[in-house]
Amino acid sequence: MPSALPEGDPVPADGSLPESATAGFGTRPFLFYVHVPFCTVRCGYCDFNTYTAEELGPGVSRASYAGSAVEEVRRAAAVLPGAEVDTVFLGGGTPTLLDPADLGAVLKAIDAEFGLAPDAEVTTEANPDSVDRASLERLREQGFNRISFGMQSAVPHVLDTLDRTHDPERVPRVVEAARAAGFGPAEGGSISLDLIYGTPGESPGDWRSSVEAALACGPDHVSAYSLIVEDGTALARRVRRGELPMPDEDDLADKYLLADGLLADAGLRWYEVSNWARDDAARCRHNLGYWTGADWWGIGPGAHSHVGGVRWWNVKHPAAYADRLASGRSPAHAREVLDTETQRVEQVLLEVRLRAGLAGSALDDAGRTAVPGLVERGLVEESAWAGEDRVVLTRDGRLLADAVVRDLLG
Ligand SMILES: C[S@@+](CC[C@H](N)C(=O)[O-])C[C@H]1O[C@@H](n2cnc3c(N)ncnc32)[C@H](O)[C@@H]1O
Ligand code: SF4
């Protein structure tokens, strides 16, 4: 099961925020994340806060979930000043296990309470098994304009090790159906595919086939993540028992470079270490908001929010979440006020992973002293962008992003 929630400061029952949080609200992009905590089966590698029908228990149901989420949107409107919403992202779990009308109801509540910007990016994640042409058309009608499919691999034995249920041939079919339903760029939409590399037993040739199969679908955007063996998952237990090997660092690096080369040759450029897009318009604005200090409200059990340097997180179980909202209380479990130094450290951690690089002004003396050495080792370049000095990862630097961050933080 997913790990426990962190401790933090108590939150008032009405969820009200300190004045310091709401002071500059509306001057930064404002995003909504909506967590949908349901899956048909749990993939062995996944530790997200999600529940199969058997795991869910009493006090909550998929059918009543949208009502609770709408209630939280109303509570957000009661404690925040008004601001237009730039992006909405439905993730999970598997949002597309709910009826498109339920997902649309949450979207309508956000629009009614805050107002969606005319060019708002509205994404849903989708498991390839959970959609078809008709449901994709209904999602588009509800206002979704971006869809992100959990493809992971095109190779049956790899999908099997990951406990994925879909047939690899389903992915090109659902991408085509999404395009026909209006999710392509011609209709102002965008289609993304998620891939995972480094699964035990995946050969370099398997990984090449998966990237090539993804590219054959003509996606606008690809995310490729190295497999993380999360504590407490079925995958971690299999690795511990010696049934499966731990992903190997050199193999992961080779696979990253292989993917980056194939994606670049197909016209998809990296804009964050694990994300590639056809052009700037196809980048995920929602995720860019997380990485560049936007304000966001996370709806749903276990969802995290961040407004003006205050971060809070909701109770984790869907039944506890529904219960809080039904009794007129905030679903927030705890919160913390981020001090200036913590905000700076987070900026370094996130921004350096972007193609646009890290603003030099985010570095302290130790960080500035580390830059020449990193340039010398070929891990970063210094560049000027938007009138500011930036530190940008090289290709080799992208492979060692965590080590670069450690040096920059001194
Ligand atoms: C919520 S899931 C996507 C939507 C849908 N639930 C699905 O899996 O098709 C988000 C993405 O996180 C990635 N992910 C989840 N657990 C991971 C892990 N342990 N290592 C690497 N990537 C992981 C997968 O690529 C997955 O597509
Ligand atoms: S379908 Fe997605 S969210 Fe659900 S268990 Fe699998 S990876 Fe996790």
mmCIF file of N, CA and C in Angstrom, residues 9 17-30 80 289-290 292-297 305-313 334-344 346-347:
data_model
loop_
_atom_site.group_PDB
_atom_site.id
_atom_site.type_symbol
_atom_site.label_atom_id
_atom_site.label_comp_id
_atom_site.label_asym_id
_atom_site.label_seq_id
_atom_site.Cartn_x
_atom_site.Cartn_y
_atom_site.Cartn_z
ATOM 1 N N ASP A 9 1.396 20.846 10.215
ATOM 2 C CA ASP A 9 0.621 21.675 11.130
ATOM 3 C C ASP A 9 -0.860 21.377 10.938
ATOM 4 N N LEU A 17 -6.994 29.721 4.715
ATOM 5 C CA LEU A 17 -5.553 29.817 4.488
ATOM 6 C C LEU A 17 -4.993 31.066 5.152
ATOM 7 N N PRO A 18 -3.704 31.043 5.557
ATOM 8 C CA PRO A 18 -3.110 32.261 6.088
ATOM 9 C C PRO A 18 -3.077 33.351 5.011
ATOM 10 N N GLU A 19 -3.114 34.597 5.457
ATOM 11 C CA GLU A 19 -3.127 35.718 4.505
ATOM 12 C C GLU A 19 -1.906 35.703 3.597
ATOM 13 N N SER A 20 -0.773 35.216 4.138
ATOM 14 C CA SER A 20 0.462 35.193 3.341
ATOM 15 C C SER A 20 0.269 34.340 2.081
ATOM 16 N N ALA A 21 -0.608 33.327 2.152
ATOM 17 C CA ALA A 21 -0.798 32.434 1.003
ATOM 18 C C ALA A 21 -1.633 33.100 -0.083
ATOM 19 N N THR A 22 -2.658 33.826 0.338
ATOM 20 C CA THR A 22 -3.592 34.345 -0.658
ATOM 21 C C THR A 22 -3.206 35.740 -1.154
ATOM 22 N N ALA A 23 -2.175 36.356 -0.525
ATOM 23 C CA ALA A 23 -1.831 37.744 -0.870
ATOM 24 C C ALA A 23 -1.576 37.928 -2.377
ATOM 25 N N GLY A 24 -0.700 37.114 -2.958
ATOM 26 C CA GLY A 24 -0.364 37.322 -4.380
ATOM 27 C C GLY A 24 -1.163 36.419 -5.309
ATOM 28 N N PHE A 25 -2.249 35.825 -4.751
ATOM 29 C CA PHE A 25 -3.010 34.856 -5.544
ATOM 30 C C PHE A 25 -3.616 35.540 -6.774
ATOM 31 N N GLY A 26 -3.533 34.864 -7.923
ATOM 32 C CA GLY A 26 -4.057 35.459 -9.148
ATOM 33 C C GLY A 26 -2.957 36.090 -9.992
ATOM 34 N N THR A 27 -1.771 36.334 -9.366
ATOM 35 C CA THR A 27 -0.664 36.883 -10.162
ATOM 36 C C THR A 27 0.192 35.750 -10.734
ATOM 37 N N ARG A 28 0.000 34.533 -10.181
ATOM 38 C CA ARG A 28 0.713 33.361 -10.696
ATOM 39 C C ARG A 28 -0.296 32.460 -11.400
ATOM 40 N N PRO A 29 0.161 31.555 -12.314
ATOM 41 C CA PRO A 29 -0.796 30.625 -12.910
ATOM 42 C C PRO A 29 -1.502 29.817 -11.814
ATOM 43 N N PHE A 30 -2.757 29.473 -12.050
ATOM 44 C CA PHE A 30 -3.527 28.701 -11.067
ATOM 45 C C PHE A 30 -4.040 27.431 -11.745
ATOM 46 N N LEU A 80 -10.509 30.812 -1.355
ATOM 47 C CA LEU A 80 -9.562 31.501 -2.245
ATOM 48 C C LEU A 80 -10.214 32.730 -2.855
ATOM 49 N N GLY A 289 3.650 24.145 -14.761
ATOM 50 C CA GLY A 289 3.212 24.959 -13.619
ATOM 51 C C GLY A 289 3.774 24.417 -12.313
ATOM 52 N N TYR A 290 3.710 23.090 -12.111
ATOM 53 C CA TYR A 290 4.285 22.505 -10.884
ATOM 54 C C TYR A 290 5.769 22.834 -10.771
ATOM 55 N N THR A 292 7.454 25.303 -11.966
ATOM 56 C CA THR A 292 7.886 26.708 -11.982
ATOM 57 C C THR A 292 7.134 27.551 -10.950
ATOM 58 N N GLY A 293 6.631 26.907 -9.891
ATOM 59 C CA GLY A 293 6.118 27.672 -8.752
ATOM 60 C C GLY A 293 4.718 28.232 -8.914
ATOM 61 N N ALA A 294 3.866 27.579 -9.717
ATOM 62 C CA ALA A 294 2.476 28.033 -9.827
ATOM 63 C C ALA A 294 1.716 27.715 -8.530
ATOM 64 N N ASP A 295 0.483 28.218 -8.427
ATOM 65 C CA ASP A 295 -0.421 27.816 -7.345
ATOM 66 C C ASP A 295 -1.292 26.680 -7.867
ATOM 67 N N TRP A 296 -1.501 25.674 -7.060
ATOM 68 C CA TRP A 296 -2.444 24.639 -7.490
ATOM 69 C C TRP A 296 -3.235 24.105 -6.319
ATOM 70 N N TRP A 297 -4.457 23.682 -6.636
ATOM 71 C CA TRP A 297 -5.327 23.043 -5.647
ATOM 72 C C TRP A 297 -5.518 21.601 -6.091
ATOM 73 N N SER A 305 -1.757 20.244 -2.307
ATOM 74 C CA SER A 305 -2.024 21.569 -2.865
ATOM 75 C C SER A 305 -0.875 22.492 -2.496
ATOM 76 N N HIS A 306 -0.772 23.577 -3.243
ATOM 77 C CA HIS A 306 0.269 24.572 -2.952
ATOM 78 C C HIS A 306 -0.238 25.943 -3.381
ATOM 79 N N VAL A 307 -0.383 26.822 -2.421
ATOM 80 C CA VAL A 307 -0.805 28.195 -2.735
ATOM 81 C C VAL A 307 0.095 29.148 -1.952
ATOM 82 N N GLY A 308 0.811 29.979 -2.694
ATOM 83 C CA GLY A 308 1.610 31.049 -2.078
ATOM 84 C C GLY A 308 2.525 30.568 -0.964
ATOM 85 N N GLY A 309 3.223 29.450 -1.178
ATOM 86 C CA GLY A 309 4.187 28.989 -0.181
ATOM 87 C C GLY A 309 3.565 28.186 0.959
ATOM 88 N N VAL A 310 2.252 27.920 0.888
ATOM 89 C CA VAL A 310 1.634 27.014 1.871
ATOM 90 C C VAL A 310 1.271 25.728 1.134
ATOM 91 N N ARG A 311 1.692 24.616 1.714
ATOM 92 C CA ARG A 311 1.426 23.318 1.074
ATOM 93 C C ARG A 311 0.565 22.501 2.033
ATOM 94 N N TRP A 312 -0.472 21.849 1.531
ATOM 95 C CA TRP A 312 -1.258 20.971 2.393
ATOM 96 C C TRP A 312 -1.639 19.719 1.621
ATOM 97 N N TRP A 313 -2.079 18.711 2.363
ATOM 98 C CA TRP A 313 -2.407 17.435 1.732
ATOM 99 C C TRP A 313 -3.639 16.855 2.415
ATOM 100 N N ALA A 334 -3.214 17.972 6.931
ATOM 101 C CA ALA A 334 -2.194 18.791 7.592
ATOM 102 C C ALA A 334 -1.568 19.704 6.550
ATOM 103 N N ARG A 335 -0.794 20.691 7.053
ATOM 104 C CA ARG A 335 -0.148 21.598 6.108
ATOM 105 C C ARG A 335 1.180 22.105 6.656
ATOM 106 N N GLU A 336 1.950 22.747 5.774
ATOM 107 C CA GLU A 336 3.201 23.358 6.230
ATOM 108 C C GLU A 336 3.407 24.661 5.464
ATOM 109 N N VAL A 337 4.020 25.615 6.150
ATOM 110 C CA VAL A 337 4.352 26.882 5.506
ATOM 111 C C VAL A 337 5.816 26.781 5.102
ATOM 112 N N LEU A 338 6.077 26.916 3.810
ATOM 113 C CA LEU A 338 7.445 26.741 3.321
ATOM 114 C C LEU A 338 8.238 28.017 3.553
ATOM 115 N N ASP A 339 9.405 27.894 4.219
ATOM 116 C CA ASP A 339 10.205 29.109 4.404
ATOM 117 C C ASP A 339 10.959 29.401 3.106
ATOM 118 N N THR A 340 11.577 30.572 3.048
ATOM 119 C CA THR A 340 12.211 31.023 1.800
ATOM 120 C C THR A 340 13.283 30.048 1.336
ATOM 121 N N GLU A 341 14.063 29.519 2.296
ATOM 122 C CA GLU A 341 15.143 28.607 1.916
ATOM 123 C C GLU A 341 14.571 27.303 1.336
ATOM 124 N N THR A 342 13.492 26.783 1.935
ATOM 125 C CA THR A 342 12.884 25.554 1.392
ATOM 126 C C THR A 342 12.354 25.814 -0.020
ATOM 127 N N GLN A 343 11.765 26.983 -0.224
ATOM 128 C CA GLN A 343 11.252 27.305 -1.562
ATOM 129 C C GLN A 343 12.398 27.387 -2.568
ATOM 130 N N ARG A 344 13.529 27.942 -2.133
ATOM 131 C CA ARG A 344 14.687 28.048 -3.044
ATOM 132 C C ARG A 344 15.214 26.645 -3.401
ATOM 133 N N GLU A 346 13.570 23.873 -3.440
ATOM 134 C CA GLU A 346 12.629 23.205 -4.352
ATOM 135 C C GLU A 346 12.752 23.774 -5.766
ATOM 136 N N GLN A 347 12.995 25.068 -5.858
ATOM 137 C CA GLN A 347 13.175 25.667 -7.184
ATOM 138 C C GLN A 347 14.392 25.045 -7.886
#
